[in-house]
PDB file of C-alpha atoms in Angstrom:
ATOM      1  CA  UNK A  25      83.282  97.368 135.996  1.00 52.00           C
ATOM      2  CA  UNK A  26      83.071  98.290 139.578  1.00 54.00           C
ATOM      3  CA  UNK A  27      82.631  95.805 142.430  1.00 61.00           C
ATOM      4  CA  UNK A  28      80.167  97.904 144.039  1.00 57.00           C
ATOM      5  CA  UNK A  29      76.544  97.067 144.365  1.00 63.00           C
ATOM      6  CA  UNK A  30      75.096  99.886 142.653  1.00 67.00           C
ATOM      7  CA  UNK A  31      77.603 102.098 141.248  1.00 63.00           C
ATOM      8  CA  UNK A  32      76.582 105.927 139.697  1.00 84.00           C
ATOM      9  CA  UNK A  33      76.003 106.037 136.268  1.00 82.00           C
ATOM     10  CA  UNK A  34      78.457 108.456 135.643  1.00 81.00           C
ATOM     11  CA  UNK A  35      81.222 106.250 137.164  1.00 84.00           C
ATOM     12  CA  UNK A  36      79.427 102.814 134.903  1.00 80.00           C
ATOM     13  CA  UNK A  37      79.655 105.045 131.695  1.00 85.00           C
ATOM     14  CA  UNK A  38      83.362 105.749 132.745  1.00 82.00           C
ATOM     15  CA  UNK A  39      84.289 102.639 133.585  1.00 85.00           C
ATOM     16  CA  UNK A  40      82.371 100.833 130.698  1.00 84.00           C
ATOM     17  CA  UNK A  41      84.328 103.914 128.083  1.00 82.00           C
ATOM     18  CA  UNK A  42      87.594 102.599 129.357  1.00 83.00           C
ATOM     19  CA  UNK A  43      87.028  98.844 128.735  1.00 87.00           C
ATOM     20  CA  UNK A  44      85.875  99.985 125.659  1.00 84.00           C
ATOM     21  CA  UNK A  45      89.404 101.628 124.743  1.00 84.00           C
ATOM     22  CA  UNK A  46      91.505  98.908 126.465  1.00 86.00           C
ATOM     23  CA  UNK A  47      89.976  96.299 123.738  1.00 87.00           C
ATOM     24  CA  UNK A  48      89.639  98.941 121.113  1.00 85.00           C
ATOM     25  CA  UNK A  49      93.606  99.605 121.848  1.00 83.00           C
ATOM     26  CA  UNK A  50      93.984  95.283 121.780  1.00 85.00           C
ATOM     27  CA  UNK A  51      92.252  95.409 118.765  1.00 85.00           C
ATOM     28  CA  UNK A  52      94.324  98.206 116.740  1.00 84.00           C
ATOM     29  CA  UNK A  53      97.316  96.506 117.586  1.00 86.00           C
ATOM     30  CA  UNK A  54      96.185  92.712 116.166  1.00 86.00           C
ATOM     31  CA  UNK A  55      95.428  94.726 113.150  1.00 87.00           C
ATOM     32  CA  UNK A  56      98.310  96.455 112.693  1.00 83.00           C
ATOM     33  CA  UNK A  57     100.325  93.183 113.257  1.00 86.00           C
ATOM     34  CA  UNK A  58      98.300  91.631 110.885  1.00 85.00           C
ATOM     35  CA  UNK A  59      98.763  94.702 107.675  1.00 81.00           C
ATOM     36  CA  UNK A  60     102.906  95.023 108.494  1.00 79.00           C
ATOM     37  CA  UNK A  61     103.449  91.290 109.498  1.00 81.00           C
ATOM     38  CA  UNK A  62     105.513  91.746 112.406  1.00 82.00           C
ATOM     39  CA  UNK A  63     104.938  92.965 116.482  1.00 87.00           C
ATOM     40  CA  UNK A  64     103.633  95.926 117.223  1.00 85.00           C
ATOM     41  CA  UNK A  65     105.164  97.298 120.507  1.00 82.00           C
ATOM     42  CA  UNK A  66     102.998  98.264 123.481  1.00 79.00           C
ATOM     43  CA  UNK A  67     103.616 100.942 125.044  1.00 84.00           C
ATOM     44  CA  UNK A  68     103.301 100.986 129.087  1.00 86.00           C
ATOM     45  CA  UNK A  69     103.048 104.890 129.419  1.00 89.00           C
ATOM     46  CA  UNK A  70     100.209 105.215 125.912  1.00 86.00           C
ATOM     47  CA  UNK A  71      96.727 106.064 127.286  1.00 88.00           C
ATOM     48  CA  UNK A  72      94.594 103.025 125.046  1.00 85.00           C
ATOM     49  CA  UNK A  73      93.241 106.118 122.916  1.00 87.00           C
ATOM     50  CA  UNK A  74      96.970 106.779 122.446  1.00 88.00           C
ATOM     51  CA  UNK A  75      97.565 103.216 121.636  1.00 84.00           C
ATOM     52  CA  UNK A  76      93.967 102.838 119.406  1.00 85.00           C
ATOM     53  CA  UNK A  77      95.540 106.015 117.341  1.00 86.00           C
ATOM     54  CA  UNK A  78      99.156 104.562 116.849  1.00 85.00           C
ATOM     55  CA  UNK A  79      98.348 101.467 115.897  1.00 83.00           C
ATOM     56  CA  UNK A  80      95.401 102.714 113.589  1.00 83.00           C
ATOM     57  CA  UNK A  81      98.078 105.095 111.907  1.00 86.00           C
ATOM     58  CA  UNK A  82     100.126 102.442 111.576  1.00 83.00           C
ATOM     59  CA  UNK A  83      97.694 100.366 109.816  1.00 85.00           C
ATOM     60  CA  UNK A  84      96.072 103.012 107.703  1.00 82.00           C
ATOM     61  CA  UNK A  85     100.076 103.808 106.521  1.00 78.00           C
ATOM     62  CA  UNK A  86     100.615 100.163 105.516  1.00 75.00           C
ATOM     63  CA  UNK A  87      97.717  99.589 103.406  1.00 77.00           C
ATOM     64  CA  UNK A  88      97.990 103.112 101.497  1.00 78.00           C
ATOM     65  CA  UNK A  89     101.215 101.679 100.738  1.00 73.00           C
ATOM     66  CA  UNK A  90      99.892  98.301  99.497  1.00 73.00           C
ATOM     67  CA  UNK A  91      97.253 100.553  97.628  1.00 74.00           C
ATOM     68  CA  UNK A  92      99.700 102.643  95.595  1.00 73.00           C
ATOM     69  CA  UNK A  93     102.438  99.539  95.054  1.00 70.00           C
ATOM     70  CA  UNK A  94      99.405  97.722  93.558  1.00 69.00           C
ATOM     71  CA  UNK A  95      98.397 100.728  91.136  1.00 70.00           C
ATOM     72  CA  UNK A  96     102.337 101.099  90.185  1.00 70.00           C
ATOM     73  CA  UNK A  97     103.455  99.157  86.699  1.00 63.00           C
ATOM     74  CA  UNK A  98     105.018  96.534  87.956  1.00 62.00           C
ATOM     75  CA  UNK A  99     108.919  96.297  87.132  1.00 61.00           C
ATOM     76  CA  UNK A 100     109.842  94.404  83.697  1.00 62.00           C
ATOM     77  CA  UNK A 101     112.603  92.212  84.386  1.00 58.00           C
ATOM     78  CA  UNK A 102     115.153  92.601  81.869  1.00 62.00           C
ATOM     79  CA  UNK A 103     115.070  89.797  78.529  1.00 59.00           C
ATOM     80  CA  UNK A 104     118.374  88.328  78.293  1.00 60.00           C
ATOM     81  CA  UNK A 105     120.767  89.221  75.724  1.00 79.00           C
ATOM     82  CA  UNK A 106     121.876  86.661  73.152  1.00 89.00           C
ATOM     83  CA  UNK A 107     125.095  86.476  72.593  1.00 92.00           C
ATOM     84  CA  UNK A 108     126.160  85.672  69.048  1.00 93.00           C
ATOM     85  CA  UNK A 109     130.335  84.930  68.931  1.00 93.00           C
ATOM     86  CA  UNK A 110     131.840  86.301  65.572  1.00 93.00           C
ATOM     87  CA  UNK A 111     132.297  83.329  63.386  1.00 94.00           C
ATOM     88  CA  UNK A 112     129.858  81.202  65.449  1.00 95.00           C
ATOM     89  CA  UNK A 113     126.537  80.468  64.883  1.00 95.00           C
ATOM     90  CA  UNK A 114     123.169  80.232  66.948  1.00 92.00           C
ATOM     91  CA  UNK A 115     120.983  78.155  67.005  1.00 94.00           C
ATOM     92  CA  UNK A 116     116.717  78.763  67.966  1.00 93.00           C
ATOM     93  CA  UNK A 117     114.455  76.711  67.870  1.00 93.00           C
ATOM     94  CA  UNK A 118     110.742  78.142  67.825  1.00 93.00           C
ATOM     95  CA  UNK A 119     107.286  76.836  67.928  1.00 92.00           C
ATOM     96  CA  UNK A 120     104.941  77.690  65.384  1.00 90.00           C
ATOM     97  CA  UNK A 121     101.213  77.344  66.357  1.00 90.00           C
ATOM     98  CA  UNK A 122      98.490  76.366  64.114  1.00 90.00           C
ATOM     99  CA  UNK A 123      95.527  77.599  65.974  1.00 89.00           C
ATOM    100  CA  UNK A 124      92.707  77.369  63.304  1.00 89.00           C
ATOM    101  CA  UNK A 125      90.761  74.802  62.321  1.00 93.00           C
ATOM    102  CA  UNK A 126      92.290  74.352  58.886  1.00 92.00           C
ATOM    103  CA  UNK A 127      95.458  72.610  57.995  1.00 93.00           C
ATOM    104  CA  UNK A 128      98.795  75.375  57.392  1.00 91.00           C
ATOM    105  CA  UNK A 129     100.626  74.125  54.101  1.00 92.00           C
ATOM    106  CA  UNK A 130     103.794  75.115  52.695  1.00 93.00           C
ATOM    107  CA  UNK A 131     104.417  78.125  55.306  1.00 93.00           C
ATOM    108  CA  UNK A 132     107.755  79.823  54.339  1.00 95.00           C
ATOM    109  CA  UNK A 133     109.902  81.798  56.577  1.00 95.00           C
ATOM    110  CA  UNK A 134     111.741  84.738  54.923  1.00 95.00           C
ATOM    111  CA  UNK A 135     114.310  87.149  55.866  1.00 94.00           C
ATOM    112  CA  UNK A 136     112.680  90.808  56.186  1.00 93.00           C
ATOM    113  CA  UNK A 137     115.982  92.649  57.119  1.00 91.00           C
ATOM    114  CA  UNK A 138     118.965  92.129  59.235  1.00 90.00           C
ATOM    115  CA  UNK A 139     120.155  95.344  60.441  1.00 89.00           C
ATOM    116  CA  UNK A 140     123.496  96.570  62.144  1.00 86.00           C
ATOM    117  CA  UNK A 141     124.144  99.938  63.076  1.00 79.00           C
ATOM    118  CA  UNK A 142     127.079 100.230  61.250  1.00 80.00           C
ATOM    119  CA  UNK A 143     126.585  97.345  58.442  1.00 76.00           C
ATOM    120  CA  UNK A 144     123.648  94.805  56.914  1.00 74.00           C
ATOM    121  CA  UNK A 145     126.800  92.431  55.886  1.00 86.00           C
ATOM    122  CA  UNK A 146     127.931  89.451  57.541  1.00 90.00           C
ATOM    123  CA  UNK A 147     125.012  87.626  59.245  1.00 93.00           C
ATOM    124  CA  UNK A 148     123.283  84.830  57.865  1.00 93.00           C
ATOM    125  CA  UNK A 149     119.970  82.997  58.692  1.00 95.00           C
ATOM    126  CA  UNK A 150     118.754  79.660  58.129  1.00 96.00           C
ATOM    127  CA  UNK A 151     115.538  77.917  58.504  1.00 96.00           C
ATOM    128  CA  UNK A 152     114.709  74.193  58.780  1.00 96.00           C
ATOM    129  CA  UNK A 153     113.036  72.922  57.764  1.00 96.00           C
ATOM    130  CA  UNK A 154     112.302  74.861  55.067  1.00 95.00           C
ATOM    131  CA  UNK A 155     108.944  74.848  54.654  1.00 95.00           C
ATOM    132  CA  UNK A 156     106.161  73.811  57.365  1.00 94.00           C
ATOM    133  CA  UNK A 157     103.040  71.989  57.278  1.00 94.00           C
ATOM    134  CA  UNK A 158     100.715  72.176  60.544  1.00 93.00           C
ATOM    135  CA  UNK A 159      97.812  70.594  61.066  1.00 94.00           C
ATOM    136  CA  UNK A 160      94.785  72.293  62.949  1.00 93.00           C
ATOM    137  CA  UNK A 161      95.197  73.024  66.628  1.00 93.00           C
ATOM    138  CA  UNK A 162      98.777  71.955  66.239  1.00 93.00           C
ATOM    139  CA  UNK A 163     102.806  72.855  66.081  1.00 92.00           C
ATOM    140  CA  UNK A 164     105.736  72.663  64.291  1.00 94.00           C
ATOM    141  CA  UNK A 165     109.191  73.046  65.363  1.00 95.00           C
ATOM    142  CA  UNK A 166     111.029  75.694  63.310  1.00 95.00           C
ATOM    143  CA  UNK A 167     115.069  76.016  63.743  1.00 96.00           C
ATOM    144  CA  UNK A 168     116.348  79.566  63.066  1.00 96.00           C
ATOM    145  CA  UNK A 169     119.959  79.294  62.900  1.00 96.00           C
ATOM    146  CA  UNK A 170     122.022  82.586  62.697  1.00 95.00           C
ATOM    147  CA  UNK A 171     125.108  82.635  61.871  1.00 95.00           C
ATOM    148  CA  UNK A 172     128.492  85.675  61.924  1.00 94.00           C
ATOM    149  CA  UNK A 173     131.128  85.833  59.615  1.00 94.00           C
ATOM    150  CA  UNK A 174     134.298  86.049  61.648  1.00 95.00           C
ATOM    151  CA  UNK A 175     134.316  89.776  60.263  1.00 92.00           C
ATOM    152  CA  UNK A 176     131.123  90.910  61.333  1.00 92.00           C
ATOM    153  CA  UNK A 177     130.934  94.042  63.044  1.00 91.00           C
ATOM    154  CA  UNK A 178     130.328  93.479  66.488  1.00 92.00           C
ATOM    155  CA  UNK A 179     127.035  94.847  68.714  1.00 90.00           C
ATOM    156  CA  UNK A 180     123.660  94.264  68.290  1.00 91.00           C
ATOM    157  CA  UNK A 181     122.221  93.406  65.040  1.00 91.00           C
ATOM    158  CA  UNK A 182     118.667  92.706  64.825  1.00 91.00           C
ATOM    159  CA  UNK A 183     116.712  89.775  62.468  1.00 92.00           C
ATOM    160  CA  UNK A 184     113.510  89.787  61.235  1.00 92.00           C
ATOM    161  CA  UNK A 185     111.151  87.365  59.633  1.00 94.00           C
ATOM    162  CA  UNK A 186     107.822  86.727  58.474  1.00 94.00           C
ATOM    163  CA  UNK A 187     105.981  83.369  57.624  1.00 93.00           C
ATOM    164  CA  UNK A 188     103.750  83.005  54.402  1.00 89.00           C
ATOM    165  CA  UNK A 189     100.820  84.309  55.108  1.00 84.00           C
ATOM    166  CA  UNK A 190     102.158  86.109  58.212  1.00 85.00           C
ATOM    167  CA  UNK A 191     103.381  89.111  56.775  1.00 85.00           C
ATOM    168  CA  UNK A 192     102.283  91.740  58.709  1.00 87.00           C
ATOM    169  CA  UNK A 193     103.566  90.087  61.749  1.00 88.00           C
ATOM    170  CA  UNK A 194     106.956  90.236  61.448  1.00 91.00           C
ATOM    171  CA  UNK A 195     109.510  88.145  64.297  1.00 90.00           C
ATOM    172  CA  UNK A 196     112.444  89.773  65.462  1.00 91.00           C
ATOM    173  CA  UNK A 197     115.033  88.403  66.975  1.00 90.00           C
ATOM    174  CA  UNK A 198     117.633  90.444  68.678  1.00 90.00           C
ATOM    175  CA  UNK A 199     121.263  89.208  69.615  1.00 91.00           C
ATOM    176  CA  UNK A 200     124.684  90.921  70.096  1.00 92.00           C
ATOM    177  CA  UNK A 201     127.918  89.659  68.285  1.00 92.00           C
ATOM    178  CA  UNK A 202     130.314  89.673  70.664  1.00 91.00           C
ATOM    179  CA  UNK A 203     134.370  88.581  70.456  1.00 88.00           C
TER     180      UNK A 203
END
């Protein structure tokens, strides 16, 4: 404000308007730091409506941007690939939960299919143990070991299995036999 005793009101509303903008302008930038994370340049020669509509722009920009990245499916990262050497063997283990409140006896994994693109032959698959037992609200451990025939045909071959009582939920394990 003024220094004067009794300024016009014209000149107070002025004056007060542009103290207004000036922290309005101070303002818009601290936000607009605060949405992008870095400094946000003054400008000497920006009016502080100037600077209260850059630095608003600025902010609006940055959190439409947040907004959209937010609503985007986020990116999968990419499951590794076994890798299966012919004539070599692989070895998984795997939990198996018992989540009920009933014991699980004398579960039995089984081979559903083991499929090449080119052949069905020269894979093999072995559990152990053999058969589980789980109590309630426990696990088991269950070793899947899969195994290539020096001959197999190389690429990706895929395994599935399904425990007793499990059927319809079949486990697939994917791997490619490599050289």
């Amino acid at each position: 404000m003024t220094d004067r005793p009794n300024p016009r009101p014209a000149q107070a509303i002025s004056e007060l308007v542009a103290s207004a903008l000036t922290v309005s302008a101070a303002l818009a930038q601290a936000v607009a730091e605060a949405s992008t994370g870095r400094p946000q340049p003054h400008v000497p020669s920006d009016t502080a409506l100037q600077s209260v509509v850059r630095h608003a722009t600025t902010t609006v920009s940055n959190l439409v941007s947040t907004a959209m990245a937010a609503t985007r499916k986020p990116a999968t990262a990419p499951q590794p690939v076994l890798q299966l050497q012919a004539g070599g063997s692989l070895r998984l283990p795997l939990s198996i939960d018992n989540p009920g409140n009933g014991p699980m006896a004398g579960i039995v994994p089984q081979v559903v299919s083991i499929s090449h693109s080119l052949s069905s032959d020269g894979i093999t698959v072995i559990f152990s143990p053999e058969t589980l037992n789980i109590a309630p609200q426990d696990f088991e451990k269950l070793v899947v070991t899969v195994t290539a025939a020096p001959d197999a045909a190389r690429g990706n071959w895929t395994v599935a299995f399904v425990l007793t009582g499990q059927e319809d939920q079949p486990i697939t394990l994917t791997f490619d036999v490599t050289d």
